[in-house]
mmCIF file of C-alpha atoms in Angstrom:
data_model
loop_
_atom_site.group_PDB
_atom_site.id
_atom_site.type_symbol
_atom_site.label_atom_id
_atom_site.label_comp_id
_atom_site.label_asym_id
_atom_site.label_seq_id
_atom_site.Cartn_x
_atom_site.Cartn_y
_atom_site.Cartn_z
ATOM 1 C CA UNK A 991 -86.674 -11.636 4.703
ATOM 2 C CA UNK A 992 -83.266 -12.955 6.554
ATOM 3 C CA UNK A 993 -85.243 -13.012 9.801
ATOM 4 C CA UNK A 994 -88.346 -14.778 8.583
ATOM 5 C CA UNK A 995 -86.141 -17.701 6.631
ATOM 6 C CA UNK A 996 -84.358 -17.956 10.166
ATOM 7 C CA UNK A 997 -87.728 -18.532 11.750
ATOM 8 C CA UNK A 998 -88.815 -21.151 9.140
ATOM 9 C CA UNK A 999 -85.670 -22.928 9.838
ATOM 10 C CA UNK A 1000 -85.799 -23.114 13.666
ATOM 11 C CA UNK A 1001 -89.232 -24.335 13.516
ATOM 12 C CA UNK A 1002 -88.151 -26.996 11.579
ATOM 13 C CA UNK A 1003 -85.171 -28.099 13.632
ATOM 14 C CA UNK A 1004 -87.661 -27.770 16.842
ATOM 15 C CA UNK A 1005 -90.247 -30.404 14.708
ATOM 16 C CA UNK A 1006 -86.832 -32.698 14.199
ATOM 17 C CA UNK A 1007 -87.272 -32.446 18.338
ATOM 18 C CA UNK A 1008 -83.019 -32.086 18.091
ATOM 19 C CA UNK A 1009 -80.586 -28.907 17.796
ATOM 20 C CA UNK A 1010 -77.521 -29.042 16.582
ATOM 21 C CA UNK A 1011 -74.840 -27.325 18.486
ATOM 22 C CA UNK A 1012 -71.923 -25.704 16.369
ATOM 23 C CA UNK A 1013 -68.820 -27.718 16.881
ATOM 24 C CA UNK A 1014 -66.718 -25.493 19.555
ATOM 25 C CA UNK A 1015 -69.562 -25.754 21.477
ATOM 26 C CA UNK A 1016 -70.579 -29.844 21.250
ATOM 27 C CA UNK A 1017 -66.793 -30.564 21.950
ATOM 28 C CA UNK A 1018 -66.858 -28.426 25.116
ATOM 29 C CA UNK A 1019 -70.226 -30.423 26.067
ATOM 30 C CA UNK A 1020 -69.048 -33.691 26.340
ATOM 31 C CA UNK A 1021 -66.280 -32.289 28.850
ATOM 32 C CA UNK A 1022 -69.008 -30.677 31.106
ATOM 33 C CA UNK A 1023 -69.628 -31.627 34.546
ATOM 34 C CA UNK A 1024 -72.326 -34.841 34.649
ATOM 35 C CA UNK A 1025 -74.645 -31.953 37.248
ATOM 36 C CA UNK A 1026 -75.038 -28.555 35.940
ATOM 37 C CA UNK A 1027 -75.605 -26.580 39.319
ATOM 38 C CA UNK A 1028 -77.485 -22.808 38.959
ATOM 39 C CA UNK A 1029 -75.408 -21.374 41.923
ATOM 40 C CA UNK A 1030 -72.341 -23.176 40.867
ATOM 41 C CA UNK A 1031 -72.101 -22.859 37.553
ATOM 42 C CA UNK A 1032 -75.289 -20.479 35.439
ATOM 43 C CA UNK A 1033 -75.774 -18.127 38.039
ATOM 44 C CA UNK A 1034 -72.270 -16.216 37.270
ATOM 45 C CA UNK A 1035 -72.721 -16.592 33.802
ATOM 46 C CA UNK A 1036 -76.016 -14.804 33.388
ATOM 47 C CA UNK A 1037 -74.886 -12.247 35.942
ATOM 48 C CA UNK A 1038 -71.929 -11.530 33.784
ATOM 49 C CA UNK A 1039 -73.449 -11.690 30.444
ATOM 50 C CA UNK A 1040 -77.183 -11.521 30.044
ATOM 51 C CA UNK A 1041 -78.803 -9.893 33.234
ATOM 52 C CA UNK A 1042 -76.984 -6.238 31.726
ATOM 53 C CA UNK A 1043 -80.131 -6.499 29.490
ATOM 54 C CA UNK A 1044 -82.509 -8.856 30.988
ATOM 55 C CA UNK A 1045 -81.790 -8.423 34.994
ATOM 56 C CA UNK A 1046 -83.325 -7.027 37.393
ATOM 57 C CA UNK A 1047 -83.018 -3.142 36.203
ATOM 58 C CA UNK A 1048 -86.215 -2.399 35.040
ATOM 59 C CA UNK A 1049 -84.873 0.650 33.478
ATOM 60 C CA UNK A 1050 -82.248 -1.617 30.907
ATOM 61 C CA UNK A 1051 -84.515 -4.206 30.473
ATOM 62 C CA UNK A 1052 -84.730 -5.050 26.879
ATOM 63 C CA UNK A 1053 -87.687 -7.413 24.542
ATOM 64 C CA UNK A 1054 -89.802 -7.240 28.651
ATOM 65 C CA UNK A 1055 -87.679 -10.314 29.308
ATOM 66 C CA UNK A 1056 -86.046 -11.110 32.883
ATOM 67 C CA UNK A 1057 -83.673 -14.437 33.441
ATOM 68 C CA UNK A 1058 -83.331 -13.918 36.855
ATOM 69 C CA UNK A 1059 -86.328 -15.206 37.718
ATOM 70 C CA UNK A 1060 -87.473 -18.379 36.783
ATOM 71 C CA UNK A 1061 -91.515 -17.819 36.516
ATOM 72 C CA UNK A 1062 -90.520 -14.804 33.763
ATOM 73 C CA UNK A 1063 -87.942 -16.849 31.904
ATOM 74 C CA UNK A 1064 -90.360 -19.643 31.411
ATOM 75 C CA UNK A 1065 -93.038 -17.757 31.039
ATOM 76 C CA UNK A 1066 -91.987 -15.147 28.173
ATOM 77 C CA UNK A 1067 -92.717 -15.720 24.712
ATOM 78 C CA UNK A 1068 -90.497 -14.028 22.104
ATOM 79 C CA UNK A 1069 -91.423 -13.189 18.686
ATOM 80 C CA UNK A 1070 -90.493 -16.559 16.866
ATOM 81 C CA UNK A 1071 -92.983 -17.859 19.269
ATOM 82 C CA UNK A 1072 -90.483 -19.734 21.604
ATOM 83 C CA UNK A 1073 -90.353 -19.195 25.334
ATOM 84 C CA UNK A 1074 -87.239 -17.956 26.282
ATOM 85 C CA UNK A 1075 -86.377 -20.604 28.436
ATOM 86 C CA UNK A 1076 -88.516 -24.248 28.032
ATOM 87 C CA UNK A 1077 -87.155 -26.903 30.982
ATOM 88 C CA UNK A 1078 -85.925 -29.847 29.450
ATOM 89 C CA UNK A 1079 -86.330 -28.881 25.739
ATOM 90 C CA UNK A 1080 -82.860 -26.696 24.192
ATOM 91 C CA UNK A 1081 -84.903 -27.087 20.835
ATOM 92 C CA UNK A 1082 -87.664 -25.074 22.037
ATOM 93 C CA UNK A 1083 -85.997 -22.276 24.152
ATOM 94 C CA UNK A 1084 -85.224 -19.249 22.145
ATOM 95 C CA UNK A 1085 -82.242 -18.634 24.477
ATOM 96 C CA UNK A 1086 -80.488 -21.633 23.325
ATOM 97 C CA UNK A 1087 -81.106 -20.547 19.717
ATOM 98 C CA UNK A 1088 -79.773 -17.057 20.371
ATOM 99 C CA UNK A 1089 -76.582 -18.152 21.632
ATOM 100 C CA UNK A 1090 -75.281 -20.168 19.483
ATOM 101 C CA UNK A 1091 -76.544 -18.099 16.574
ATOM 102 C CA UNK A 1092 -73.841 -16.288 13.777
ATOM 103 C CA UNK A 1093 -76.655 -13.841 12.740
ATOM 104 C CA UNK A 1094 -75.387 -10.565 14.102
ATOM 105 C CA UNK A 1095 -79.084 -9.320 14.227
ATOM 106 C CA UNK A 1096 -80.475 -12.457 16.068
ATOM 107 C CA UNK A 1097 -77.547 -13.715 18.636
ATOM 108 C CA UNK A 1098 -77.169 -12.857 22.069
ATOM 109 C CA UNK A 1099 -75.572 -10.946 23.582
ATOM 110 C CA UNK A 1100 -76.107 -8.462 21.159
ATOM 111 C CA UNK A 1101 -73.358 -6.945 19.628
ATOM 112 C CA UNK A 1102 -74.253 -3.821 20.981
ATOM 113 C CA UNK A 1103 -73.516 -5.129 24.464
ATOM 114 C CA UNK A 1104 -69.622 -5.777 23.393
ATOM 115 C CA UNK A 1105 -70.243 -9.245 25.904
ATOM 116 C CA UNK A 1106 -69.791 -12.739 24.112
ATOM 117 C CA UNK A 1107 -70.437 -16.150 25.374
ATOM 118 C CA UNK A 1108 -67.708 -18.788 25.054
ATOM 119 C CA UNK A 1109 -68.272 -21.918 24.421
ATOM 120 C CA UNK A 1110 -68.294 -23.428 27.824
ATOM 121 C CA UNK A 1111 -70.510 -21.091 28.943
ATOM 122 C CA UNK A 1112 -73.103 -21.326 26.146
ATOM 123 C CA UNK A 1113 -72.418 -25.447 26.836
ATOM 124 C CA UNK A 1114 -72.956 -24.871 30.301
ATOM 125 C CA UNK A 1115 -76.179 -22.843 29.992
ATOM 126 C CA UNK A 1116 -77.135 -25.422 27.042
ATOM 127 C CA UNK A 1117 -76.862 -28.054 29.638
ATOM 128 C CA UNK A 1118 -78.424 -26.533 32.083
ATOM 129 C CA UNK A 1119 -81.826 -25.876 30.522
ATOM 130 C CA UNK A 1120 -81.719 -29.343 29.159
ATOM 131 C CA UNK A 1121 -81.377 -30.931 32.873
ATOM 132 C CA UNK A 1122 -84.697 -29.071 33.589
ATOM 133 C CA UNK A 1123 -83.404 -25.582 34.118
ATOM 134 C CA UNK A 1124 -83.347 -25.207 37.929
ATOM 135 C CA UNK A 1125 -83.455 -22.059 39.254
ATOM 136 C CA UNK A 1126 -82.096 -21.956 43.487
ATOM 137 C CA UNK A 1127 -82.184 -19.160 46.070
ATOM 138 C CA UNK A 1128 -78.330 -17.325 46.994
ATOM 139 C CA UNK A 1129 -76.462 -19.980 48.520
ATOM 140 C CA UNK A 1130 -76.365 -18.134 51.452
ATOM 141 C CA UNK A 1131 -80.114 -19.086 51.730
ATOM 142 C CA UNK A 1132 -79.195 -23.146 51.029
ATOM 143 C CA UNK A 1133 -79.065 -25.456 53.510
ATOM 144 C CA UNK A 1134 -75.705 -27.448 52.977
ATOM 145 C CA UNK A 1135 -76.327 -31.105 52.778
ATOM 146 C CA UNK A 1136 -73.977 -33.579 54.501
ATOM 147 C CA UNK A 1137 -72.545 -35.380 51.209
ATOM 148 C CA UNK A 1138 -70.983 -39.008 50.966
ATOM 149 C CA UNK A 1139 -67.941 -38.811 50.349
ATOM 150 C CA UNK A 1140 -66.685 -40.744 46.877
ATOM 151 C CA UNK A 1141 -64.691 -43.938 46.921
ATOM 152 C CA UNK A 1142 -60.900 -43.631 46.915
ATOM 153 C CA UNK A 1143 -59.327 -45.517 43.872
ATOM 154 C CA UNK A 1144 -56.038 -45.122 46.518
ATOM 155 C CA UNK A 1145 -56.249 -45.481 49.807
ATOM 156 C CA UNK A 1146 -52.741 -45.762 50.748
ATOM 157 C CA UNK A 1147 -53.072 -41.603 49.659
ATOM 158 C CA UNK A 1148 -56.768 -41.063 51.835
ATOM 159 C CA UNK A 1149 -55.786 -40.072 55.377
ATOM 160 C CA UNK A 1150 -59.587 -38.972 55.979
ATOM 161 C CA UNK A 1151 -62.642 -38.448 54.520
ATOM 162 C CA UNK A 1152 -61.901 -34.749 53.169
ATOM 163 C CA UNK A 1153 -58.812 -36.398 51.209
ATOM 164 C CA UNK A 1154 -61.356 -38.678 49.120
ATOM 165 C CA UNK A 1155 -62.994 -35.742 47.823
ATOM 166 C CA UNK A 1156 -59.749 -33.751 46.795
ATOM 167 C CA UNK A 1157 -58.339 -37.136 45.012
ATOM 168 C CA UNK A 1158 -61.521 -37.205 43.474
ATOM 169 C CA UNK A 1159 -61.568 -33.974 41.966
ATOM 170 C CA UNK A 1160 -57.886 -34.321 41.096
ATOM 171 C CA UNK A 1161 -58.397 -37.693 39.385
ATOM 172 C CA UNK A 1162 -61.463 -35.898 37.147
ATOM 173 C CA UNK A 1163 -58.969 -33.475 35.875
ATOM 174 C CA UNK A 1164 -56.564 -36.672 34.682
ATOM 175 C CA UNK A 1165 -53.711 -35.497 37.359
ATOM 176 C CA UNK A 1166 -52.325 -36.790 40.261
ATOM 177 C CA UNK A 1167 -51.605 -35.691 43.491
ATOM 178 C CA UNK A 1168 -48.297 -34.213 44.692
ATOM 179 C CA UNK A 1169 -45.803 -35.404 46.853
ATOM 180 C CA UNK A 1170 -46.085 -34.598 50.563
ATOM 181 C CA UNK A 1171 -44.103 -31.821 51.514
ATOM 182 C CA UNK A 1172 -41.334 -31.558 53.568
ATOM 183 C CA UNK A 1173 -41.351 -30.779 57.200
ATOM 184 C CA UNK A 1174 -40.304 -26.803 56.394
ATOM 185 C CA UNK A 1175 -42.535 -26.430 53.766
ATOM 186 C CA UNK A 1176 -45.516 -27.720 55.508
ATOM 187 C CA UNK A 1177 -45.083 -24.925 58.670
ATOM 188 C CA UNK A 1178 -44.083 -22.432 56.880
ATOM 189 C CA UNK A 1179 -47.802 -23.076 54.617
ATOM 190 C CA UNK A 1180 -49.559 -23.693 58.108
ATOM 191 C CA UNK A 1181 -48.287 -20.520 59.440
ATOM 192 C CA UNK A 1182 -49.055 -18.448 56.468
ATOM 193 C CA UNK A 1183 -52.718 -19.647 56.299
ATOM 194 C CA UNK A 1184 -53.589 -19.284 60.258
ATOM 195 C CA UNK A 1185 -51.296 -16.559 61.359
ATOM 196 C CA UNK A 1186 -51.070 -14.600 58.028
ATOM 197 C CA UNK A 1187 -46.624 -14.667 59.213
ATOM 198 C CA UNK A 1188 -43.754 -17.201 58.219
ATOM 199 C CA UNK A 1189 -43.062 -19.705 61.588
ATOM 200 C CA UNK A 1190 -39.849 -18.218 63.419
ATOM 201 C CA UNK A 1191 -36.538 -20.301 63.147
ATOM 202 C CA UNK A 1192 -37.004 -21.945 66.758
ATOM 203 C CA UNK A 1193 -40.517 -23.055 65.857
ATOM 204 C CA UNK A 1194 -39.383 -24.800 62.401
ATOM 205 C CA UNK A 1195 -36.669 -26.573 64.146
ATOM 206 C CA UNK A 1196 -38.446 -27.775 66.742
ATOM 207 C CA UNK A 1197 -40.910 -29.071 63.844
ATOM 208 C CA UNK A 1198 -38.682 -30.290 62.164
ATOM 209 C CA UNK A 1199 -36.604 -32.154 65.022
ATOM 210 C CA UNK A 1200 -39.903 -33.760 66.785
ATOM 211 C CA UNK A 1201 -40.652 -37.119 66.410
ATOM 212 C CA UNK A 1202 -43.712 -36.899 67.897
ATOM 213 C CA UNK A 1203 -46.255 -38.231 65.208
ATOM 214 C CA UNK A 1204 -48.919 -35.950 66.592
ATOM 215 C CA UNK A 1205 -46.759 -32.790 66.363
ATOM 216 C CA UNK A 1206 -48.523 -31.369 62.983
ATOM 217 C CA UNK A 1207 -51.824 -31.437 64.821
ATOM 218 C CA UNK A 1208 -50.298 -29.886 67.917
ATOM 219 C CA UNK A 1209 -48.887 -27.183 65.549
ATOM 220 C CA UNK A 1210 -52.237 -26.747 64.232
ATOM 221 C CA UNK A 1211 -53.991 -26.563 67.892
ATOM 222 C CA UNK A 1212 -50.400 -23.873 68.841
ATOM 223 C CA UNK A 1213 -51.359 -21.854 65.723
ATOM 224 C CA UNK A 1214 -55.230 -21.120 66.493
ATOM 225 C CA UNK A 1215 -54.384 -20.112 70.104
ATOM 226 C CA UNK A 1216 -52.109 -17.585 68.831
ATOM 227 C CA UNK A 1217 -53.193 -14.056 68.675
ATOM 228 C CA UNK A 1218 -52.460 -13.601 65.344
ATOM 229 C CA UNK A 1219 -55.029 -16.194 64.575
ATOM 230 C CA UNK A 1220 -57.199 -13.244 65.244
ATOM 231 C CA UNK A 1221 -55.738 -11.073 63.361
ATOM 232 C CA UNK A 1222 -55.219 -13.653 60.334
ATOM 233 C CA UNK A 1223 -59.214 -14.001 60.043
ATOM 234 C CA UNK A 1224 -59.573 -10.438 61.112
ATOM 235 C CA UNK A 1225 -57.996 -9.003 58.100
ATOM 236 C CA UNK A 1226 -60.761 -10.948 55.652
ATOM 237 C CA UNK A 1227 -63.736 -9.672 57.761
ATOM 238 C CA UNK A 1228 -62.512 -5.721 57.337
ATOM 239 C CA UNK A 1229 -62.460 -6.163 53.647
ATOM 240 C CA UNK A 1230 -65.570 -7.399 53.557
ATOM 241 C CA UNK A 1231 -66.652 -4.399 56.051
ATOM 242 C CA UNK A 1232 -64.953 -1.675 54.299
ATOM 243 C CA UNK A 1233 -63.014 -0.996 57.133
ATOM 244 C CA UNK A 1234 -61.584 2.513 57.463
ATOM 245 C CA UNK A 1235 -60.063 5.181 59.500
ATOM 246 C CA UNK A 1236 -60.904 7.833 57.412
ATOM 247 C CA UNK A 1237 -64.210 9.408 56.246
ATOM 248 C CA UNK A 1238 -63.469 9.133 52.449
ATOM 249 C CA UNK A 1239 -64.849 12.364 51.311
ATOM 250 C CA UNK A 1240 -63.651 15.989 50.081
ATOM 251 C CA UNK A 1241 -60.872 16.867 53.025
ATOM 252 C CA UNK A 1242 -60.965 13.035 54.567
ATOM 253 C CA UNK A 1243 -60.891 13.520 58.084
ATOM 254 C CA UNK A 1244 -59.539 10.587 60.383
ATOM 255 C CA UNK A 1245 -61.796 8.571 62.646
ATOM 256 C CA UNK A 1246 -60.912 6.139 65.084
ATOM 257 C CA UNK A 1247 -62.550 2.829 64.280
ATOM 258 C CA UNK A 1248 -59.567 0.899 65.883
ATOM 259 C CA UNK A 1249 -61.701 0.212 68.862
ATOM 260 C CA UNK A 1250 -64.552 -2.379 67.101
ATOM 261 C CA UNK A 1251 -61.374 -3.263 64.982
ATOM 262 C CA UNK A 1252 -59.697 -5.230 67.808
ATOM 263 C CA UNK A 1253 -63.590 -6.104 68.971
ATOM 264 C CA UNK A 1254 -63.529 -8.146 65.243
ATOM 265 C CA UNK A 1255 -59.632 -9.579 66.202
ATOM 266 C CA UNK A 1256 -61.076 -10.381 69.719
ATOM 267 C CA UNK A 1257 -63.998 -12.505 68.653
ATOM 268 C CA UNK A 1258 -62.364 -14.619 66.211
ATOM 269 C CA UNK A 1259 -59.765 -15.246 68.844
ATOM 270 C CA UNK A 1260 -62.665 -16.009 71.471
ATOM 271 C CA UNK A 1261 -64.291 -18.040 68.912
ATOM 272 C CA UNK A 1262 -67.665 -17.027 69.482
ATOM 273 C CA UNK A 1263 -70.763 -18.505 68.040
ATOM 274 C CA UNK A 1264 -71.005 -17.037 64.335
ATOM 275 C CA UNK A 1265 -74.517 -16.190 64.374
ATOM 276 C CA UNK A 1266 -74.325 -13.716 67.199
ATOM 277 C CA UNK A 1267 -70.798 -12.111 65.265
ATOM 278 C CA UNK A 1268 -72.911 -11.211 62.444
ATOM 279 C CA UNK A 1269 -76.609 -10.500 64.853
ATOM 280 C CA UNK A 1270 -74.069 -7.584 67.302
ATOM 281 C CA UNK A 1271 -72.197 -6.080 64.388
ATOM 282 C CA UNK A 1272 -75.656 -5.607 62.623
ATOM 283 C CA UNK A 1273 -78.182 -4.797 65.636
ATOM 284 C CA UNK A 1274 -76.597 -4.968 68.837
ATOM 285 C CA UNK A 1275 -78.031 -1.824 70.183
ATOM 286 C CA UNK A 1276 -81.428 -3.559 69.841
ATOM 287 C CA UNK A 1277 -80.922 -6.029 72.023
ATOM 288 C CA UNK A 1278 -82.523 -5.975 75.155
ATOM 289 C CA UNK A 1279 -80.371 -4.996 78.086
ATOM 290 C CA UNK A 1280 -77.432 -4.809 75.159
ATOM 291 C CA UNK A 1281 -73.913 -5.036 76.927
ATOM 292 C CA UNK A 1282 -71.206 -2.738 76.296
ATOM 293 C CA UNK A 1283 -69.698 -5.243 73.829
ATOM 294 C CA UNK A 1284 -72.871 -5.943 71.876
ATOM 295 C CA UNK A 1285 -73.217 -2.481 71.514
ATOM 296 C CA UNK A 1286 -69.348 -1.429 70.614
ATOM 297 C CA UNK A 1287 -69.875 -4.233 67.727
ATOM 298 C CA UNK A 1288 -72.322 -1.891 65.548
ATOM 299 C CA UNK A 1289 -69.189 -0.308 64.909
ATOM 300 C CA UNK A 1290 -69.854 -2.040 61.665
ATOM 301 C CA UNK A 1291 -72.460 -0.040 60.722
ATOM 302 C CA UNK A 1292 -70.170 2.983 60.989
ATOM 303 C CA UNK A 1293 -67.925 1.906 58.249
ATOM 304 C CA UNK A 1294 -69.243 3.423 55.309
ATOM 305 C CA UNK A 1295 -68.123 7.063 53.629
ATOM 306 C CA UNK A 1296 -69.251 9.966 55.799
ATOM 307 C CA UNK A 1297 -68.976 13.695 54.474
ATOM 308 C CA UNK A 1298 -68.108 15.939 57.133
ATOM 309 C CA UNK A 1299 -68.709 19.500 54.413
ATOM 310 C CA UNK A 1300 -70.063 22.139 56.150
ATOM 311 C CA UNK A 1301 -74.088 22.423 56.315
ATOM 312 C CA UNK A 1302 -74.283 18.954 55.944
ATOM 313 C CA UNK A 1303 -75.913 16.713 58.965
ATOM 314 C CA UNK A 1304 -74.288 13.812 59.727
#
């Protein structure tokens, strides 16, 4: 009986063509940014909290319902006779109902999932679906678009265009920006970020000293010739790689990956072209006429665990 008089109600507040968010939720709204972006800002949020149960796994898939992709979402209809998801209409998307629901048997994510929605994220999703519920490929698969850049309120702060978008944000948040650093502070940050070390005492005196008024960007240009600029970006790359020297199984045997390791140091350092450091590390071999180098960057493809027990073939 509880679920039918639920029905009858949200049919009725669907004919009012309105919904009325609970108030957590409407006061987190009006904070929201004025462009709800699906990479940005759903994306995560039905990763983290709906797709457990209406992803991709076919196998966990619950009520035949997938919100990963945009042709299901709108399409399904659930039992109240909502589509899950209706572009432009909250009112008429079951989703939005389910949210911000108290029932215990009707709101998602179910209980049984021990996940819960805040209320920026049911604001955001709320949001979303209201701006027309635009689904977009990875960003990986985006092509970036040159943006303008806002207008500075201060210009006295703007050095360059970059700065107008930083001042931006930081004005949105009601703050202000910081005073400049000193001299010391400002190497020792610059040497942290490209060289991954603190400056050495002769180098932050000499910083310090010059009154040259290009000598931060000459610092910059010293820092990316270094070596350890190589190493700096280096150490990124063989996290993302899963870099190891062992084979990460039963007895763990060692393997010497430390040549296509300095191969990773050496092309940041030689700062060459990023589509052919991802093409070698993934297919070198298979290029035609493939050069030693090309070849000793599939190294990549070696880091992964390997079980050396025996009877098994490598």
């Amino acid at each position: 009986m509880k679920k039918y008089l639920f029905v009858i109600a949200l049919v009725f507040m669907i004919a009012c063509s309105s919904i009325d968010l609970p108030a957590d939720v409407a006061d987190v709204y009006e904070s929201l940014p004025e462009k709800i972006d699906y990479n940005k800002d759903v994306k995560k949020i039905l990763s983290d909290k709906c797709f457990l149960c209406h992803g991709p796994d076919a196998k966990k898939q619950k009520a035949d319902l997938r919100l990963d992709i945009a042709s299901f979402a709108f399409a399904k209809k659930t039992e109240s006779g909502l589509k899950a998801i209706v572009p432009g209409n909250p009112a008429k998307s079951e989703l939005v109902h389910r949210i911000i629901s108290d029932d215990p048997e009707y709101k998602m994510p179910s209980i049984e999932s021990h996940l819960e929605l805040t209320p920026y994220e049911k604001s955001v999703l709320i949001k979303w679906i209201e701006q027309g519920a635009e689904y977009k490929p990875h960003w990986a698969f985006v092509a970036p678009e040159k943006l303008a850049p806002p207008p500075a309120s201060d210009q006295s702060w703007v050095r360059n265009d970059i700065d107008k978008f930083i001042l931006s944000a930081i004005e949105a948040k009601k703050l202000k920006p910081a005073p400049e650093a000193d001299r010391e502070t400002l190497i020792r940050r610059l040497s942290f970020d490209i060289r991954g070390i603190s400056p050495d005492i002769a180098e932050i005196d000499a910083f310090v000293a010059s009154k040259d008024p290009n000598a931060y960007e000459k610092l910059v240009d010293g820092f990316l010739a270094s070596d350890h600029y190589g190493e700096r970006m280096a150490a990124y790359w063989l996290d993302v790689a899963r870099f190891a020297d062992s084979d990460g199984y039963l007895d763990d045997k060692h393997r010497d990956m430390s040549p296509w390791r300095e191969w990773v140091v050496g092309a940041y350092n030689r700062n060459i072209p990023f589509n052919d450091f991802i093409t070698w590390q993934l297919a070198g071999d298979l290029i035609p006429n493939a050069t030693k180098e090309q070849i000793l960057a599939t190294g990549f493809n070696r880091n992964h665990k390997r079980n050396t027990e025996a009877g098994i073939i490598e």
